[in-house]
PDB file of C-alpha atoms in Angstrom:
ATOM      1  CA  MET N   1      -0.041  -0.044   0.042  1.00 53.00           C
ATOM      2  CA  SER N   2       1.424   3.462  -0.972  1.00 59.00           C
ATOM      3  CA  THR N   3       1.944   6.356   1.495  1.00 68.00           C
ATOM      4  CA  SER N   4      -1.014   8.223  -0.016  1.00 67.00           C
ATOM      5  CA  GLU N   5      -3.401   5.305   0.206  1.00 67.00           C
ATOM      6  CA  SER N   6      -2.249   4.666   3.884  1.00 77.00           C
ATOM      7  CA  PHE N   7      -3.003   8.268   4.597  1.00 75.00           C
ATOM      8  CA  ILE N   8      -6.482   8.280   3.210  1.00 82.00           C
ATOM      9  CA  GLY N   9      -7.148   5.084   4.929  1.00 80.00           C
ATOM     10  CA  HIS N  10      -6.328   6.801   8.214  1.00 81.00           C
ATOM     11  CA  LEU N  11      -8.431   9.743   7.352  1.00 86.00           C
ATOM     12  CA  VAL N  12     -11.379   7.409   6.605  1.00 87.00           C
ATOM     13  CA  GLU N  13     -10.924   5.658   9.735  1.00 88.00           C
ATOM     14  CA  LEU N  14     -10.687   8.902  11.858  1.00 88.00           C
ATOM     15  CA  ARG N  15     -13.971  10.112  10.169  1.00 91.00           C
ATOM     16  CA  THR N  16     -15.706   6.763  11.015  1.00 91.00           C
ATOM     17  CA  ARG N  17     -14.629   7.102  14.721  1.00 91.00           C
ATOM     18  CA  LEU N  18     -15.612  10.821  14.903  1.00 93.00           C
ATOM     19  CA  LEU N  19     -19.010   9.979  13.231  1.00 95.00           C
ATOM     20  CA  HIS N  20     -19.698   7.241  15.756  1.00 93.00           C
ATOM     21  CA  SER N  21     -18.984   9.474  18.634  1.00 94.00           C
ATOM     22  CA  ALA N  22     -20.905  12.454  17.298  1.00 95.00           C
ATOM     23  CA  VAL N  23     -24.013  10.076  16.833  1.00 96.00           C
ATOM     24  CA  ALA N  24     -23.762   8.634  20.253  1.00 95.00           C
ATOM     25  CA  VAL N  25     -23.663  12.094  21.789  1.00 96.00           C
ATOM     26  CA  LEU N  26     -26.652  13.163  19.665  1.00 97.00           C
ATOM     27  CA  VAL N  27     -28.756  10.252  20.603  1.00 97.00           C
ATOM     28  CA  VAL N  28     -28.060  10.675  24.288  1.00 97.00           C
ATOM     29  CA  PHE N  29     -28.724  14.432  23.949  1.00 97.00           C
ATOM     30  CA  ILE N  30     -32.114  13.723  22.265  1.00 97.00           C
ATOM     31  CA  CYS N  31     -33.053  11.503  25.222  1.00 97.00           C
ATOM     32  CA  LEU N  32     -32.099  14.228  27.760  1.00 96.00           C
ATOM     33  CA  PHE N  33     -33.696  17.152  26.044  1.00 95.00           C
ATOM     34  CA  PRO N  34     -36.985  16.835  27.792  1.00 96.00           C
ATOM     35  CA  TRP N  35     -35.164  17.126  31.197  1.00 96.00           C
ATOM     36  CA  ALA N  36     -32.739  19.919  30.081  1.00 96.00           C
ATOM     37  CA  SER N  37     -34.340  22.493  32.536  1.00 95.00           C
ATOM     38  CA  ASP N  38     -34.239  19.865  35.386  1.00 96.00           C
ATOM     39  CA  LEU N  39     -30.583  19.249  34.652  1.00 96.00           C
ATOM     40  CA  TYR N  40     -29.741  22.923  34.860  1.00 96.00           C
ATOM     41  CA  THR N  41     -31.827  23.197  38.149  1.00 95.00           C
ATOM     42  CA  LEU N  42     -29.662  20.296  39.521  1.00 96.00           C
ATOM     43  CA  MET N  43     -26.448  21.970  38.308  1.00 95.00           C
ATOM     44  CA  ALA N  44     -27.533  25.243  40.018  1.00 95.00           C
ATOM     45  CA  GLN N  45     -28.677  23.626  43.276  1.00 95.00           C
ATOM     46  CA  PRO N  46     -25.238  24.540  45.210  1.00 94.00           C
ATOM     47  CA  LEU N  47     -25.856  28.310  44.606  1.00 93.00           C
ATOM     48  CA  LEU N  48     -29.518  28.240  45.023  1.00 93.00           C
ATOM     49  CA  ALA N  49     -29.092  26.446  48.462  1.00 93.00           C
ATOM     50  CA  LYS N  50     -26.960  29.329  49.672  1.00 91.00           C
ATOM     51  CA  LEU N  51     -29.106  32.263  48.197  1.00 89.00           C
ATOM     52  CA  PRO N  52     -30.963  34.390  50.892  1.00 84.00           C
ATOM     53  CA  LYS N  53     -34.441  33.790  51.435  1.00 81.00           C
ATOM     54  CA  GLY N  54     -36.431  34.785  48.180  1.00 77.00           C
ATOM     55  CA  GLY N  55     -33.207  34.958  46.212  1.00 81.00           C
ATOM     56  CA  GLN N  56     -33.237  33.634  42.512  1.00 88.00           C
ATOM     57  CA  MET N  57     -31.287  33.523  39.355  1.00 93.00           C
ATOM     58  CA  ILE N  58     -32.033  35.592  36.474  1.00 93.00           C
ATOM     59  CA  ALA N  59     -31.811  35.457  32.641  1.00 92.00           C
ATOM     60  CA  THR N  60     -30.621  38.708  31.100  1.00 89.00           C
ATOM     61  CA  ASP N  61     -30.965  37.706  27.380  1.00 90.00           C
ATOM     62  CA  VAL N  62     -34.217  36.840  25.481  1.00 91.00           C
ATOM     63  CA  THR N  63     -32.897  33.439  24.384  1.00 92.00           C
ATOM     64  CA  THR N  64     -30.924  32.499  27.516  1.00 93.00           C
ATOM     65  CA  PRO N  65     -33.636  30.361  29.284  1.00 93.00           C
ATOM     66  CA  PHE N  66     -33.986  28.081  26.217  1.00 94.00           C
ATOM     67  CA  PHE N  67     -30.371  27.693  25.033  1.00 95.00           C
ATOM     68  CA  VAL N  68     -28.520  27.594  28.491  1.00 96.00           C
ATOM     69  CA  PRO N  69     -30.382  24.397  29.681  1.00 96.00           C
ATOM     70  CA  LEU N  70     -29.704  22.928  26.230  1.00 96.00           C
ATOM     71  CA  LYS N  71     -25.878  23.519  26.742  1.00 95.00           C
ATOM     72  CA  VAL N  72     -26.227  21.684  30.160  1.00 96.00           C
ATOM     73  CA  ALA N  73     -28.038  18.790  28.360  1.00 96.00           C
ATOM     74  CA  MET N  74     -25.388  18.620  25.738  1.00 96.00           C
ATOM     75  CA  MET N  75     -22.577  18.707  28.399  1.00 95.00           C
ATOM     76  CA  ALA N  76     -24.353  15.917  30.247  1.00 95.00           C
ATOM     77  CA  ALA N  77     -24.700  13.960  27.115  1.00 96.00           C
ATOM     78  CA  PHE N  78     -21.007  14.139  26.334  1.00 95.00           C
ATOM     79  CA  LEU N  79     -20.045  13.046  29.777  1.00 93.00           C
ATOM     80  CA  ILE N  80     -22.446  10.065  29.718  1.00 94.00           C
ATOM     81  CA  VAL N  81     -20.937   9.023  26.176  1.00 94.00           C
ATOM     82  CA  LEU N  82     -17.253   9.919  27.207  1.00 90.00           C
ATOM     83  CA  PRO N  83     -16.240   6.309  27.890  1.00 88.00           C
ATOM     84  CA  TYR N  84     -17.551   5.318  24.462  1.00 90.00           C
ATOM     85  CA  VAL N  85     -15.755   8.333  22.908  1.00 90.00           C
ATOM     86  CA  LEU N  86     -12.574   7.238  24.466  1.00 87.00           C
ATOM     87  CA  TYR N  87     -13.157   3.771  23.048  1.00 87.00           C
ATOM     88  CA  GLN N  88     -13.407   5.162  19.583  1.00 89.00           C
ATOM     89  CA  ILE N  89     -10.169   6.986  20.054  1.00 86.00           C
ATOM     90  CA  TRP N  90      -8.604   3.815  21.380  1.00 84.00           C
ATOM     91  CA  ARG N  91      -9.790   1.863  18.311  1.00 83.00           C
ATOM     92  CA  PHE N  92      -8.193   4.528  16.091  1.00 84.00           C
ATOM     93  CA  VAL N  93      -4.763   4.637  17.819  1.00 82.00           C
ATOM     94  CA  ALA N  94      -4.396   1.018  19.104  1.00 79.00           C
ATOM     95  CA  PRO N  95      -3.067  -0.463  15.602  1.00 79.00           C
ATOM     96  CA  GLY N  96      -0.042   1.818  15.779  1.00 76.00           C
ATOM     97  CA  LEU N  97       0.878   1.024  19.397  1.00 73.00           C
ATOM     98  CA  TYR N  98       3.322  -1.525  20.595  1.00 75.00           C
ATOM     99  CA  ALA N  99       2.193  -4.405  23.002  1.00 76.00           C
ATOM    100  CA  ASN N 100       3.434  -2.870  25.973  1.00 73.00           C
ATOM    101  CA  GLU N 101       2.034   0.517  25.284  1.00 70.00           C
ATOM    102  CA  LYS N 102      -1.403  -1.080  24.657  1.00 75.00           C
ATOM    103  CA  ARG N 103      -1.191  -2.633  28.144  1.00 77.00           C
ATOM    104  CA  LEU N 104      -0.347   0.751  29.572  1.00 76.00           C
ATOM    105  CA  VAL N 105      -2.815   2.866  27.632  1.00 78.00           C
ATOM    106  CA  VAL N 106      -6.052   1.213  28.617  1.00 80.00           C
ATOM    107  CA  PRO N 107      -5.594   1.500  32.388  1.00 84.00           C
ATOM    108  CA  LEU N 108      -4.492   5.037  32.023  1.00 83.00           C
ATOM    109  CA  ILE N 109      -7.522   5.897  29.816  1.00 85.00           C
ATOM    110  CA  VAL N 110      -9.850   4.371  32.414  1.00 88.00           C
ATOM    111  CA  ALA N 111      -8.075   6.088  35.460  1.00 88.00           C
ATOM    112  CA  SER N 112      -7.998   9.323  33.705  1.00 88.00           C
ATOM    113  CA  THR N 113     -11.722   9.203  32.969  1.00 90.00           C
ATOM    114  CA  MET N 114     -12.631   8.103  36.535  1.00 93.00           C
ATOM    115  CA  LEU N 115     -10.251  10.880  38.016  1.00 92.00           C
ATOM    116  CA  PHE N 116     -12.016  13.562  35.891  1.00 92.00           C
ATOM    117  CA  PHE N 117     -15.377  12.428  36.975  1.00 94.00           C
ATOM    118  CA  CYS N 118     -14.128  12.414  40.608  1.00 94.00           C
ATOM    119  CA  GLY N 119     -12.722  15.951  40.200  1.00 92.00           C
ATOM    120  CA  MET N 120     -16.059  17.195  38.973  1.00 94.00           C
ATOM    121  CA  GLY N 121     -17.884  15.479  41.837  1.00 94.00           C
ATOM    122  CA  PHE N 122     -15.518  16.975  44.373  1.00 93.00           C
ATOM    123  CA  ALA N 123     -16.045  20.372  42.902  1.00 90.00           C
ATOM    124  CA  TYR N 124     -19.937  19.951  42.832  1.00 94.00           C
ATOM    125  CA  PHE N 125     -20.370  18.417  46.377  1.00 94.00           C
ATOM    126  CA  ILE N 126     -17.492  19.764  48.355  1.00 90.00           C
ATOM    127  CA  VAL N 127     -16.152  23.001  46.847  1.00 87.00           C
ATOM    128  CA  PHE N 128     -19.217  24.674  45.511  1.00 90.00           C
ATOM    129  CA  PRO N 129     -21.187  24.727  48.823  1.00 90.00           C
ATOM    130  CA  VAL N 130     -18.096  26.294  50.482  1.00 85.00           C
ATOM    131  CA  VAL N 131     -17.429  28.781  47.604  1.00 84.00           C
ATOM    132  CA  PHE N 132     -21.033  29.897  47.158  1.00 88.00           C
ATOM    133  CA  GLY N 133     -21.505  30.105  50.895  1.00 87.00           C
ATOM    134  CA  PHE N 134     -18.485  32.314  51.310  1.00 82.00           C
ATOM    135  CA  ILE N 135     -19.604  34.664  48.261  1.00 83.00           C
ATOM    136  CA  THR N 136     -23.302  35.059  49.606  1.00 85.00           C
ATOM    137  CA  SER N 137     -21.972  35.771  53.247  1.00 84.00           C
ATOM    138  CA  THR N 138     -19.874  38.651  51.988  1.00 82.00           C
ATOM    139  CA  VAL N 139     -22.516  40.493  50.000  1.00 82.00           C
ATOM    140  CA  PRO N 140     -22.882  44.210  51.202  1.00 86.00           C
ATOM    141  CA  GLN N 141     -26.110  45.169  52.899  1.00 82.00           C
ATOM    142  CA  GLY N 142     -28.657  46.288  50.351  1.00 80.00           C
ATOM    143  CA  VAL N 143     -27.221  44.261  47.390  1.00 83.00           C
ATOM    144  CA  ALA N 144     -29.360  41.412  46.044  1.00 83.00           C
ATOM    145  CA  VAL N 145     -27.586  38.345  44.723  1.00 83.00           C
ATOM    146  CA  MET N 146     -29.239  37.436  41.460  1.00 88.00           C
ATOM    147  CA  THR N 147     -26.657  35.620  39.148  1.00 91.00           C
ATOM    148  CA  ASP N 148     -27.214  35.382  35.553  1.00 94.00           C
ATOM    149  CA  ILE N 149     -27.771  31.759  34.537  1.00 95.00           C
ATOM    150  CA  ASP N 150     -25.444  31.944  31.544  1.00 95.00           C
ATOM    151  CA  LYS N 151     -22.625  33.455  33.519  1.00 93.00           C
ATOM    152  CA  TYR N 152     -23.300  30.728  36.247  1.00 94.00           C
ATOM    153  CA  LEU N 153     -22.839  28.029  33.744  1.00 94.00           C
ATOM    154  CA  SER N 154     -19.553  29.474  32.480  1.00 92.00           C
ATOM    155  CA  PHE N 155     -18.301  29.778  36.197  1.00 88.00           C
ATOM    156  CA  VAL N 156     -19.256  26.155  36.921  1.00 91.00           C
ATOM    157  CA  LEU N 157     -17.875  24.682  33.680  1.00 91.00           C
ATOM    158  CA  SER N 158     -14.330  26.570  34.258  1.00 85.00           C
ATOM    159  CA  LEU N 159     -14.222  25.023  37.881  1.00 86.00           C
ATOM    160  CA  PHE N 160     -15.308  21.599  36.629  1.00 91.00           C
ATOM    161  CA  MET N 161     -12.436  21.723  33.954  1.00 87.00           C
ATOM    162  CA  ALA N 162     -10.076  23.093  36.625  1.00 83.00           C
ATOM    163  CA  PHE N 163     -10.855  20.267  39.126  1.00 87.00           C
ATOM    164  CA  GLY N 164     -11.245  17.670  36.537  1.00 89.00           C
ATOM    165  CA  ILE N 165      -7.616  18.520  35.077  1.00 87.00           C
ATOM    166  CA  ALA N 166      -6.164  18.840  38.539  1.00 85.00           C
ATOM    167  CA  PHE N 167      -7.296  15.297  39.250  1.00 90.00           C
ATOM    168  CA  GLN N 168      -5.148  14.060  36.510  1.00 89.00           C
ATOM    169  CA  VAL N 169      -2.001  14.552  38.457  1.00 89.00           C
ATOM    170  CA  PRO N 170      -1.454  10.889  39.154  1.00 90.00           C
ATOM    171  CA  VAL N 171      -1.840  10.048  35.524  1.00 89.00           C
ATOM    172  CA  ALA N 172       0.581  12.733  34.392  1.00 88.00           C
ATOM    173  CA  VAL N 173       3.052  11.521  37.228  1.00 88.00           C
ATOM    174  CA  VAL N 174       2.850   7.869  36.002  1.00 86.00           C
ATOM    175  CA  LEU N 175       3.315   8.863  32.284  1.00 84.00           C
ATOM    176  CA  LEU N 176       6.387  11.049  33.057  1.00 84.00           C
ATOM    177  CA  VAL N 177       8.012   8.150  34.829  1.00 85.00           C
ATOM    178  CA  ARG N 178       7.135   5.488  32.330  1.00 80.00           C
ATOM    179  CA  MET N 179       8.312   7.667  29.598  1.00 77.00           C
ATOM    180  CA  GLY N 180      11.691   8.169  31.211  1.00 80.00           C
ATOM    181  CA  PHE N 181      11.300  12.023  31.462  1.00 83.00           C
ATOM    182  CA  VAL N 182      11.750  12.078  35.255  1.00 85.00           C
ATOM    183  CA  THR N 183      12.796   9.553  37.831  1.00 85.00           C
ATOM    184  CA  LEU N 184      11.020   8.584  41.112  1.00 85.00           C
ATOM    185  CA  GLU N 185      13.899  10.202  43.082  1.00 87.00           C
ATOM    186  CA  LYS N 186      13.306  13.589  41.311  1.00 88.00           C
ATOM    187  CA  LEU N 187       9.655  13.290  42.025  1.00 87.00           C
ATOM    188  CA  ARG N 188      10.421  12.764  45.732  1.00 87.00           C
ATOM    189  CA  GLU N 189      12.847  15.567  45.918  1.00 89.00           C
ATOM    190  CA  ALA N 190      10.325  17.914  44.279  1.00 89.00           C
ATOM    191  CA  ARG N 191       7.882  17.498  47.104  1.00 88.00           C
ATOM    192  CA  PRO N 192       8.354  20.879  48.772  1.00 90.00           C
ATOM    193  CA  TYR N 193       7.915  22.725  45.504  1.00 90.00           C
ATOM    194  CA  VAL N 194       4.809  20.725  44.765  1.00 89.00           C
ATOM    195  CA  VAL N 195       3.260  21.720  48.111  1.00 88.00           C
ATOM    196  CA  VAL N 196       4.062  25.344  47.511  1.00 90.00           C
ATOM    197  CA  GLY N 197       2.665  25.193  43.945  1.00 88.00           C
ATOM    198  CA  ALA N 198      -0.318  23.533  45.113  1.00 87.00           C
ATOM    199  CA  PHE N 199      -1.266  26.250  47.588  1.00 86.00           C
ATOM    200  CA  VAL N 200      -0.406  28.929  44.820  1.00 86.00           C
ATOM    201  CA  VAL N 201      -2.967  27.179  42.584  1.00 82.00           C
ATOM    202  CA  GLY N 202      -5.486  26.904  45.256  1.00 78.00           C
ATOM    203  CA  ALA N 203      -5.022  30.664  45.992  1.00 79.00           C
ATOM    204  CA  ILE N 204      -5.644  31.529  42.276  1.00 79.00           C
ATOM    205  CA  PHE N 205      -8.620  29.371  41.681  1.00 71.00           C
ATOM    206  CA  THR N 206     -10.506  29.643  44.829  1.00 68.00           C
ATOM    207  CA  PRO N 207     -12.043  32.718  46.826  1.00 63.00           C
ATOM    208  CA  PRO N 208      -9.673  34.360  49.031  1.00 65.00           C
ATOM    209  CA  ASP N 209     -10.338  32.298  52.244  1.00 65.00           C
ATOM    210  CA  VAL N 210      -8.126  29.636  53.924  1.00 72.00           C
ATOM    211  CA  VAL N 211     -10.608  26.793  53.703  1.00 71.00           C
ATOM    212  CA  SER N 212     -11.276  27.016  49.977  1.00 70.00           C
ATOM    213  CA  GLN N 213      -7.509  27.346  49.314  1.00 76.00           C
ATOM    214  CA  PHE N 214      -6.823  24.232  51.363  1.00 82.00           C
ATOM    215  CA  MET N 215      -9.753  22.357  49.576  1.00 82.00           C
ATOM    216  CA  LEU N 216      -7.959  22.522  46.294  1.00 80.00           C
ATOM    217  CA  ALA N 217      -4.277  22.542  47.438  1.00 86.00           C
ATOM    218  CA  MET N 218      -4.584  19.250  49.700  1.00 88.00           C
ATOM    219  CA  PRO N 219      -6.013  17.194  46.960  1.00 89.00           C
ATOM    220  CA  LEU N 220      -3.340  18.284  44.488  1.00 88.00           C
ATOM    221  CA  TRP N 221      -0.687  17.257  46.967  1.00 90.00           C
ATOM    222  CA  LEU N 222      -2.257  14.019  47.911  1.00 91.00           C
ATOM    223  CA  LEU N 223      -2.868  13.064  44.229  1.00 91.00           C
ATOM    224  CA  TYR N 224       0.795  13.797  43.501  1.00 91.00           C
ATOM    225  CA  GLU N 225       1.787  11.458  46.305  1.00 90.00           C
ATOM    226  CA  ALA N 226      -0.741   8.781  44.897  1.00 89.00           C
ATOM    227  CA  GLY N 227       0.939   9.285  41.517  1.00 88.00           C
ATOM    228  CA  ILE N 228       4.361   8.438  42.992  1.00 88.00           C
ATOM    229  CA  LEU N 229       2.845   5.396  44.675  1.00 89.00           C
ATOM    230  CA  VAL N 230       1.209   4.133  41.322  1.00 86.00           C
ATOM    231  CA  ALA N 231       4.408   4.883  39.400  1.00 83.00           C
ATOM    232  CA  VAL N 232       6.361   2.655  41.972  1.00 84.00           C
ATOM    233  CA  TRP N 233       3.768  -0.089  41.526  1.00 82.00           C
ATOM    234  CA  VAL N 234       3.743   0.062  37.763  1.00 73.00           C
ATOM    235  CA  GLY N 235       7.452   0.538  37.499  1.00 64.00           C
ATOM    236  CA  GLY N 236       9.563   3.323  35.750  1.00 54.00           C
ATOM    237  CA  GLY N 237      11.695   3.356  32.713  1.00 49.00           C
ATOM    238  CA  LYS N 238      10.998   3.984  29.109  1.00 48.00           C
ATOM    239  CA  PRO N 239       9.271   1.217  27.248  1.00 46.00           C
ATOM    240  CA  LYS N 240      11.377  -0.663  24.777  1.00 44.00           C
ATOM    241  CA  GLU N 241      10.339   0.023  21.247  1.00 43.00           C
ATOM    242  CA  SER N 242      11.858  -3.423  20.107  1.00 39.00           C
ATOM    243  CA  GLU N 243       8.888  -5.128  21.728  1.00 42.00           C
ATOM    244  CA  ALA N 244       6.458  -6.701  19.182  1.00 39.00           C
ATOM    245  CA  GLN N 245       3.274  -5.043  18.355  1.00 41.00           C
TER     246      GLN N 245
END
């Protein structure tokens, strides 16, 4: 097979995998569409629970009450289908991987997905109540808290992404060790810098109170330590390319 034919074959395969993923997301989104407003209410519950009596959220644009819940339903559909999307990605890249790489990639994909969901769950159930409680408790007298639903969605999504990515620390540590970019000894020596960096990140991405800062900094540090333990268990060193596919 010529180079051009091989390239076209890869493009066709990529298109097929993307199409399967898009169809799966669309099907789940259609199923969730009737409950789009309920999904938004569920996502807004951490803020609604902290609003003063009689407080409510508002929509400042004409189309916002319709399109914002749709965005939430689409996000929920993608999260539900994410394992299938990752499976499609795996089917596309697997033929080009060595046997030892295949044994490593599948556990990493599963762990990365679970950790991302754990990060989102940690933000929703632990961080949001503290953050919104702090914000609503510092409102000046005479100021009514009425957050726009679209801006609330953007804020929540940014924190979901921040905590979801932060919870990928163990996966990143294992990859760095397995690929030979860093040794376990160097990772252990970097602990003091990691602790300082975790609290800097916590100060940047949380409100200016000690509790919220600790709520992000401590998981980052513990996840770093968990990554070192997993790397020790998996074993370091760069995979040998001579192993058969």
